[in-house]
Short mmCIF file of C-alpha atoms in Angstrom, two decimals:
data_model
loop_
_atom_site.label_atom_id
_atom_site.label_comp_id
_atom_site.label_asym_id
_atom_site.label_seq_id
_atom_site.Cartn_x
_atom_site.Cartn_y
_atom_site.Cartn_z
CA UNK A 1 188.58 128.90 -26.62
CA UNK A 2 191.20 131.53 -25.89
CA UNK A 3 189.66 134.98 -25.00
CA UNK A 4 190.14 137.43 -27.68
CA UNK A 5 192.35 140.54 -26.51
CA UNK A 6 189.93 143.06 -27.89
CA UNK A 7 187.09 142.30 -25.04
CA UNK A 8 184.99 145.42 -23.59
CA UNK A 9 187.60 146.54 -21.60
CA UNK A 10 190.50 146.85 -24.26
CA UNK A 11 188.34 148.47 -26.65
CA UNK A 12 187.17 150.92 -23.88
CA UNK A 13 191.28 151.46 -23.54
CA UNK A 14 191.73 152.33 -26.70
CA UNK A 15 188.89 154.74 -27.16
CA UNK A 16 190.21 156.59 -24.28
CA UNK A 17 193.70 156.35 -25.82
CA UNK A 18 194.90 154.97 -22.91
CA UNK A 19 197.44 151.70 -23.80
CA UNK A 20 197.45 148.99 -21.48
CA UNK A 21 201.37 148.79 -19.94
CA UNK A 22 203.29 145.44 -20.76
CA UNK A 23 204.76 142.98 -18.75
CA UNK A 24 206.81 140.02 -19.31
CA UNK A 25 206.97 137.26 -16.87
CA UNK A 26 209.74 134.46 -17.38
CA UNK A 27 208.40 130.73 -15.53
CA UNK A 28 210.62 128.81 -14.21
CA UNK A 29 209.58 125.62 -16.51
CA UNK A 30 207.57 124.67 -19.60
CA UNK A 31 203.68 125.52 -19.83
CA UNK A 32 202.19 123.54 -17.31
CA UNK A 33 199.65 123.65 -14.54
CA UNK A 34 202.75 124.40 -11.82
CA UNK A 35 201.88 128.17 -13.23
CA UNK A 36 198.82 127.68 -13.52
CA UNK A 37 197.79 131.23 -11.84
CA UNK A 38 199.37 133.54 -14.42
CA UNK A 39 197.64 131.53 -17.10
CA UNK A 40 194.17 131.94 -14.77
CA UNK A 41 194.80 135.51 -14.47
CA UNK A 42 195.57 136.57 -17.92
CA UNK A 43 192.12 134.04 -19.59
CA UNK A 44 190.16 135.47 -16.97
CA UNK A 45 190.79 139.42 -17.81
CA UNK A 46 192.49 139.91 -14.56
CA UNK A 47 195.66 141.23 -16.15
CA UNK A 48 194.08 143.74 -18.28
CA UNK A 49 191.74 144.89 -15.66
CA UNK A 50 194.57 146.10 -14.30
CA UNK A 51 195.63 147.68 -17.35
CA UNK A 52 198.43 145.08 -18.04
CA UNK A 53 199.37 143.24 -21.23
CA UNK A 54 201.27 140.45 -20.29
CA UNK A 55 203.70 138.32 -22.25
CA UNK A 56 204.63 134.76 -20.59
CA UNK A 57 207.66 133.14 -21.53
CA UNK A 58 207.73 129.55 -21.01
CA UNK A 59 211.00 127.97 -19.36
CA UNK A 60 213.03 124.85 -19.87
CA UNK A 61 215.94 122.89 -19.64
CA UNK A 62 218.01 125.56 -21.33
CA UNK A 63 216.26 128.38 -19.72
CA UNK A 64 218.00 130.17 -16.50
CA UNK A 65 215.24 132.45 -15.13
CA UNK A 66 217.99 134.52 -13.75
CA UNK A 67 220.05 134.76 -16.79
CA UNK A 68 216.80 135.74 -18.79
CA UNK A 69 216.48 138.59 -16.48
CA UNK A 70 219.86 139.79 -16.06
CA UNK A 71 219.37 140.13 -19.58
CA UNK A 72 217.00 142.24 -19.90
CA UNK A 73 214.11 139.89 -21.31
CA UNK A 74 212.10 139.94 -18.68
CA UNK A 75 210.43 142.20 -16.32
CA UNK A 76 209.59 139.43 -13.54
CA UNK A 77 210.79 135.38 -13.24
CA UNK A 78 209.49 133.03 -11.21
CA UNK A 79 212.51 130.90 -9.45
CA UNK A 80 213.19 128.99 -6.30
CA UNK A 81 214.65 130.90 -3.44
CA UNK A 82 217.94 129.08 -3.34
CA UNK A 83 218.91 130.20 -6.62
CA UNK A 84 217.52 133.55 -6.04
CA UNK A 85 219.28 134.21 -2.92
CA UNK A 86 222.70 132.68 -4.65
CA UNK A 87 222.32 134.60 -7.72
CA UNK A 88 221.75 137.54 -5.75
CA UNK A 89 225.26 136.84 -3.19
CA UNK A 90 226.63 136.66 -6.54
CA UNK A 91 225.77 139.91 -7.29
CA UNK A 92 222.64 140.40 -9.51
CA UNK A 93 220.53 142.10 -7.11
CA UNK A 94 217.15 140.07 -6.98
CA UNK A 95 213.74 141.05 -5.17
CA UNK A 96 211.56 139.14 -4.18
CA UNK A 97 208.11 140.71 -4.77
CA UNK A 98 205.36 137.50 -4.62
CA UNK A 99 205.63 134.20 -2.75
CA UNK A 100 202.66 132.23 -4.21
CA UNK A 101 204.07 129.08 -3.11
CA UNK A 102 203.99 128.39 0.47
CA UNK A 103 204.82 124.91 0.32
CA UNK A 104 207.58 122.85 -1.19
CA UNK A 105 206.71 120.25 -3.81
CA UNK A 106 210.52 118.90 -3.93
CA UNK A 107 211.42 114.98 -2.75
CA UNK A 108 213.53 112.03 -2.97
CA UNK A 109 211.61 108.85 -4.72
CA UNK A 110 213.36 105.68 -3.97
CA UNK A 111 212.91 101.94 -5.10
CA UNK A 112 211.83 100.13 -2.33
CA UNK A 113 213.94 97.35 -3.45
CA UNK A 114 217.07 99.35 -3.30
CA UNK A 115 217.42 98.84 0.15
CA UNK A 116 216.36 102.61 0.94
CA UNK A 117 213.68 102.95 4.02
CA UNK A 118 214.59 105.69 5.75
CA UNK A 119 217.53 108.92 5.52
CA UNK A 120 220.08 106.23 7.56
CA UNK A 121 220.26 104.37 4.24
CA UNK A 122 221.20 106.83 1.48
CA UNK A 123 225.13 106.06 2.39
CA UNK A 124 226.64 104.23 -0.02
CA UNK A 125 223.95 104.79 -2.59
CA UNK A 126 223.55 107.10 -5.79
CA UNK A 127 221.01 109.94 -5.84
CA UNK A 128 219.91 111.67 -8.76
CA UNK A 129 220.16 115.48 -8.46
CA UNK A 130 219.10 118.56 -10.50
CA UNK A 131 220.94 121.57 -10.88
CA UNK A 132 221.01 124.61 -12.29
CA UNK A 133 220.10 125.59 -8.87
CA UNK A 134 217.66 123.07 -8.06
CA UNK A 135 220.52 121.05 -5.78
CA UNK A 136 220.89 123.62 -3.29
CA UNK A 137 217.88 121.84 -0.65
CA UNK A 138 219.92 118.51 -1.55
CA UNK A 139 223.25 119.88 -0.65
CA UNK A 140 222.04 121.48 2.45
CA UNK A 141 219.97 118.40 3.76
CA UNK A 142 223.57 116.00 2.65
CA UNK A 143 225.20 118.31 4.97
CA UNK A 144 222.43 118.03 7.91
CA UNK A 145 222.72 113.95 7.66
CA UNK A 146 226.72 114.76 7.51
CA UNK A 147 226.72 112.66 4.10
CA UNK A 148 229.40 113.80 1.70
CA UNK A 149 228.03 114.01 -1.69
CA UNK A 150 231.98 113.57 -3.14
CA UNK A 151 231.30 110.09 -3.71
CA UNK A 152 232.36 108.81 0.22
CA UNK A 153 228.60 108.51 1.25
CA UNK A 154 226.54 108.81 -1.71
CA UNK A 155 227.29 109.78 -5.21
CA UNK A 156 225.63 111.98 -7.23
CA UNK A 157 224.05 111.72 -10.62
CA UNK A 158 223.75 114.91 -12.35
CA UNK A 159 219.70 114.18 -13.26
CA UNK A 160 218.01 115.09 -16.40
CA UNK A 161 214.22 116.85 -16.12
CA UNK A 162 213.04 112.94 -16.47
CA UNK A 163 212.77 109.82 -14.36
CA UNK A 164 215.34 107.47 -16.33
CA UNK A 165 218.00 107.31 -13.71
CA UNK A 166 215.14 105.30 -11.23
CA UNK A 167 213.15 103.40 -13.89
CA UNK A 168 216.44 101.90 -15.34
CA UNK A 169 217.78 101.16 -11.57
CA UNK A 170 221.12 104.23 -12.43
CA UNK A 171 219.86 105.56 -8.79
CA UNK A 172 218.62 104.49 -5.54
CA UNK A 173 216.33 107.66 -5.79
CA UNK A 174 215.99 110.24 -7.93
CA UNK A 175 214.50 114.06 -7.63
CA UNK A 176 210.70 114.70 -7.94
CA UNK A 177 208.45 116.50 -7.16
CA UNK A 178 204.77 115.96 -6.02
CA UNK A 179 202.97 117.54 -8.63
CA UNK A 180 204.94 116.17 -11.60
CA UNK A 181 208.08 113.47 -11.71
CA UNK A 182 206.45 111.59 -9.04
CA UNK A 183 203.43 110.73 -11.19
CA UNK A 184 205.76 110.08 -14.31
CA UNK A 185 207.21 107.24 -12.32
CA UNK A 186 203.72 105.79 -11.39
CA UNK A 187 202.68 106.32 -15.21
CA UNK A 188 205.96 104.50 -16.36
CA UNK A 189 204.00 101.55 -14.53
CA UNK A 190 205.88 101.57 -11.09
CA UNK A 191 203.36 100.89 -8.26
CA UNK A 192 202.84 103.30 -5.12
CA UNK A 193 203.84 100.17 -2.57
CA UNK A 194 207.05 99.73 -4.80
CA UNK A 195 208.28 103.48 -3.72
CA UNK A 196 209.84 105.21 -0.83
CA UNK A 197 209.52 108.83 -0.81
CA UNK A 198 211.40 111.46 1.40
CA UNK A 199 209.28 115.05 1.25
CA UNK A 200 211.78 117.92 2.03
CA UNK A 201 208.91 118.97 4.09
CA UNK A 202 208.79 116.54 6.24
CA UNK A 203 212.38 116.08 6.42
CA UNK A 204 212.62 120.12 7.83
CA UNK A 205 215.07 120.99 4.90
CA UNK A 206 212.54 122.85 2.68
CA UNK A 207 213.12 125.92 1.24
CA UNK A 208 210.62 128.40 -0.81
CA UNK A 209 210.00 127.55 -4.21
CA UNK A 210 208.07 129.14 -7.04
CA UNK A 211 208.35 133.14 -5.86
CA UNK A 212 208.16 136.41 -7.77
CA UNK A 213 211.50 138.09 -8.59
CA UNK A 214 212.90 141.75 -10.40
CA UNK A 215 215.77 143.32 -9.70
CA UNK A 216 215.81 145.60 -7.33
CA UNK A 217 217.30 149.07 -8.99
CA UNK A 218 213.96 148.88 -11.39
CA UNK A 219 211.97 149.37 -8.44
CA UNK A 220 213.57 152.70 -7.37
CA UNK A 221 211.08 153.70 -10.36
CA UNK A 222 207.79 154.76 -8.98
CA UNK A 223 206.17 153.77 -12.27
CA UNK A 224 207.67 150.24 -12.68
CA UNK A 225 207.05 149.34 -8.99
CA UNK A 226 203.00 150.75 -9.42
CA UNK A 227 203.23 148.43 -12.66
CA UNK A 228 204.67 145.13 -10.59
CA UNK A 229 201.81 146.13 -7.68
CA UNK A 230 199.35 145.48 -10.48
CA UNK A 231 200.79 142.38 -11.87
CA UNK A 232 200.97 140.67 -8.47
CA UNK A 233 197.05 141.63 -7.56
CA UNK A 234 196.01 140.18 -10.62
CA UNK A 235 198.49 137.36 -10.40
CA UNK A 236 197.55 136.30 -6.96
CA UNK A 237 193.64 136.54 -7.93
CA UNK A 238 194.66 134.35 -10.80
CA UNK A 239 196.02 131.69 -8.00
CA UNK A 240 192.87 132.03 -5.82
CA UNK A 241 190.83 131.01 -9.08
CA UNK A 242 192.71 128.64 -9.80
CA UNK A 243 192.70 126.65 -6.56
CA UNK A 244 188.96 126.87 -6.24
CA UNK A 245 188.75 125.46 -9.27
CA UNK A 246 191.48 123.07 -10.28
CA UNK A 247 190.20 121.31 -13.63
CA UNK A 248 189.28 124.60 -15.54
CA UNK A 249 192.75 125.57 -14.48
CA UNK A 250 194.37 122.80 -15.31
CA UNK A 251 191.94 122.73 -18.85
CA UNK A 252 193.14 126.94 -19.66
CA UNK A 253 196.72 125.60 -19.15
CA UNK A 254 196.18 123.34 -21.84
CA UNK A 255 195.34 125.55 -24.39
CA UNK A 256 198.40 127.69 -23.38
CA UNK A 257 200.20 124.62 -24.13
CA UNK A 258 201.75 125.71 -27.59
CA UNK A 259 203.39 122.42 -27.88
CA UNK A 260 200.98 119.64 -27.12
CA UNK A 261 203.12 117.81 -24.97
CA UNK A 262 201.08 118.06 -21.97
CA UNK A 263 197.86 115.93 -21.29
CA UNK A 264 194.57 116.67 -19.35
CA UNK A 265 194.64 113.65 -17.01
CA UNK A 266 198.28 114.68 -16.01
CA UNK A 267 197.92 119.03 -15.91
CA UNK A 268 194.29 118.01 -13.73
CA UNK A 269 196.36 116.04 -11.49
CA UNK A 270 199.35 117.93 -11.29
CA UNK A 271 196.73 121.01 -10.34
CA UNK A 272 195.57 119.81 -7.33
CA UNK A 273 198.80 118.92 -6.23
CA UNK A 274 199.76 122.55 -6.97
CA UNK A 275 196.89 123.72 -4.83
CA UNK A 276 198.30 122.23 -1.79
CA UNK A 277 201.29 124.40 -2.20
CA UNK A 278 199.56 127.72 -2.51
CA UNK A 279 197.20 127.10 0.14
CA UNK A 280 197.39 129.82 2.79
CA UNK A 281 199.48 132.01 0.26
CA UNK A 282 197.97 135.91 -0.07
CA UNK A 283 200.78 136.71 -1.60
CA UNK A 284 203.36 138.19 1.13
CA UNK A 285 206.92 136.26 1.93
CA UNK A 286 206.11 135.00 4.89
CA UNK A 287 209.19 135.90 7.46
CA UNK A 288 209.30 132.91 9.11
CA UNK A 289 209.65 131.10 5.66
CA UNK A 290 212.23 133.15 4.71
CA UNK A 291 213.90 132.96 7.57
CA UNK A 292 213.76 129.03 7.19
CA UNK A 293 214.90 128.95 4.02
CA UNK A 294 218.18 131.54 4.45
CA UNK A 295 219.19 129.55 7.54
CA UNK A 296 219.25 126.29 5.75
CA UNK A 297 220.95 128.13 2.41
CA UNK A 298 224.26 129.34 4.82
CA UNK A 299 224.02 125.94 7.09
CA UNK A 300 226.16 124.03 4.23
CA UNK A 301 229.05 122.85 6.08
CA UNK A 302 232.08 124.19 4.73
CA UNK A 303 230.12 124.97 1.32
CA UNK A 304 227.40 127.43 2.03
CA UNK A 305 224.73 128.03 -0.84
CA UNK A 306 225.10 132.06 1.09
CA UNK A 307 227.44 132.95 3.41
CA UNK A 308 225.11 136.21 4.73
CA UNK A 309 221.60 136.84 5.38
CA UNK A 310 220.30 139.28 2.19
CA UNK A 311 220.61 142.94 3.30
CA UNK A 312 218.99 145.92 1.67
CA UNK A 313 215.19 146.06 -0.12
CA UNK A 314 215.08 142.23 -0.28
CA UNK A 315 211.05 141.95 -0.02
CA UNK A 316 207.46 142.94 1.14
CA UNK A 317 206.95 146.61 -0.76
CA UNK A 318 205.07 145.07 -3.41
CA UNK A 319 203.08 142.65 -1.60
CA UNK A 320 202.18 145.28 0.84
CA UNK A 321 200.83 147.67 -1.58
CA UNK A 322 199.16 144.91 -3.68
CA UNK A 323 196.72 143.36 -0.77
CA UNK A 324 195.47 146.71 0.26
#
């Protein structure tokens, strides 16, 4: 059962007359265990021990994390890097202020019997690609091979949020990633030893995924940035919970889940592939990883995701603060 907002410590807040400040955090997707900390951290109290009431928003197909905040409707999004650090080039001036993910979830899965075995074969073949941002670590690791992804080497198929394009043989490979698409394929009734998969990890074209953003002019107030210190202690506490225990995770997720969609046996298993990712996290950007992932956003051939490292208050004064 959901915790009732009224526990000890909001009535204590209210007798004091004290409010508890509000927050609204945009994900990056629909209500699943992928976010499973901010879920964690609000069911657990850890928000309004802080003082915080926060609002999450769930994502979607339709739903551009940066155009939500650009907006105005939200106070903090979680998004990829790449589109980040693009939207930001672009001019909407995004900070990042949390890096819970440390590890990248994103890969190619490839029928076995496509002829795919290694990189060397993706010429000549069609890959399924998101976007709305998602493409960038494609386009950049196309460019590394020196594939063109006009339709010379391989041609791109613009890929729904699904797993179609493989399971009715549209695409060589298609976009996944470990904790979710991956295990849609498997449940569709496509066996391990009948897949290839290509981990941008592994491959050395990863870039940061799942981080904390605002925009930076809000932080300039001393009141809003105190407010975001708050949200990422409790949020990162959330995370810690959540990885030491994956299946009550996974289970509070659930009952987040407004539209039913989601099942246990998937959210448990998507959970502890999400705990892979933010093991090691505290919290901070690490510099090396951002470094990483900026030098593979302006390596892009003649097509750069960027064209210039990020200048100005781009991260760290929230993290800093927060894990004192």
């Amino acid at each position: 059962m959901k915790k009732l907002m009224t526990t000890a410590m909001g009535l204590a807040l209210m007798a004091t007359g004290a409010w508890a400040e509000d927050v609204t955090l945009q994900l990056k997707w629909v209500t699943q265990a992928q976010f499973a900390g901010y879920f964690v951290a609000k069911d657990k109290g850890f928000y309004e021990e802080e003082g915080l009431n926060v609002t999450i928003l769930p994502g979607g197909p339709d739903v551009a994390p940066t155009q939500v905040i650009a907006g105005g409707g939200a106070d903090v999004v979680v998004d990829w890097m790449p589109s980040a650090l693009a939207a930001r080039e672009k001019g909407l001036p995004l900070v990042n202020i949390a890096q819970p993910f440390k590890s990248s979830g994103m890969m190619l899965t490839c029928l076995k019997e496509s002829g795919v075995a290694s990189p060397a074969d993706f010429k000549g073949k069609t890959l399924g690609v998101w976007f709305g941002g998602n493409e960038y670590p494609f386009l950049n690791w196309m460019n590394k091979l020196g594939l063109k992804t006009d339709g010379t080497d391989v041609t791109v198929l613009k890929q729904g949020f699904n797993v179609d394009p493989l399971l009715q043989k549209q695409a060589a490979c298609i976009s996944t990633m470990t904790y979710n698409e991956y295990w849609q394929v498997i449940d569709a009734g496509v066996k391990p030893e009948d897949l290839v998969t290509f981990k941008y990890e592994d491959e050395g074209v990863a870039t940061l995924e799942d981080g904390l953003y605002v925009l930076e002019e809000k932080l300039k107030d001393a009141a809003f940035e105190d407010k975001m210190v708050k949200f990422v202690r409790a949020s990162m506490k959330g995370w810690k919970y959540a990885e030491a225990n994956p299946d009550e995770a996974a289970m509070i997720v659930l009952e987040n889940d407004e539209t039913g969609a989601q099942t246990e046996t998937h959210q448990k298993r998507m959970m502890g592939e999400i705990a892979k990712l933010t093991a090691g996290s505290n919290g901070a950007l690490d510099e090396a990883d951002f470094k990483r992932t900026v030098g593979a956003l302006m390596s892009g051939g003649s097509d750069p995701v960027i064209t210039a490292e990020p200048t100005g208050a781009w991260t760290h004064q929230i993290t800093d603060k927060a894990l004192q």
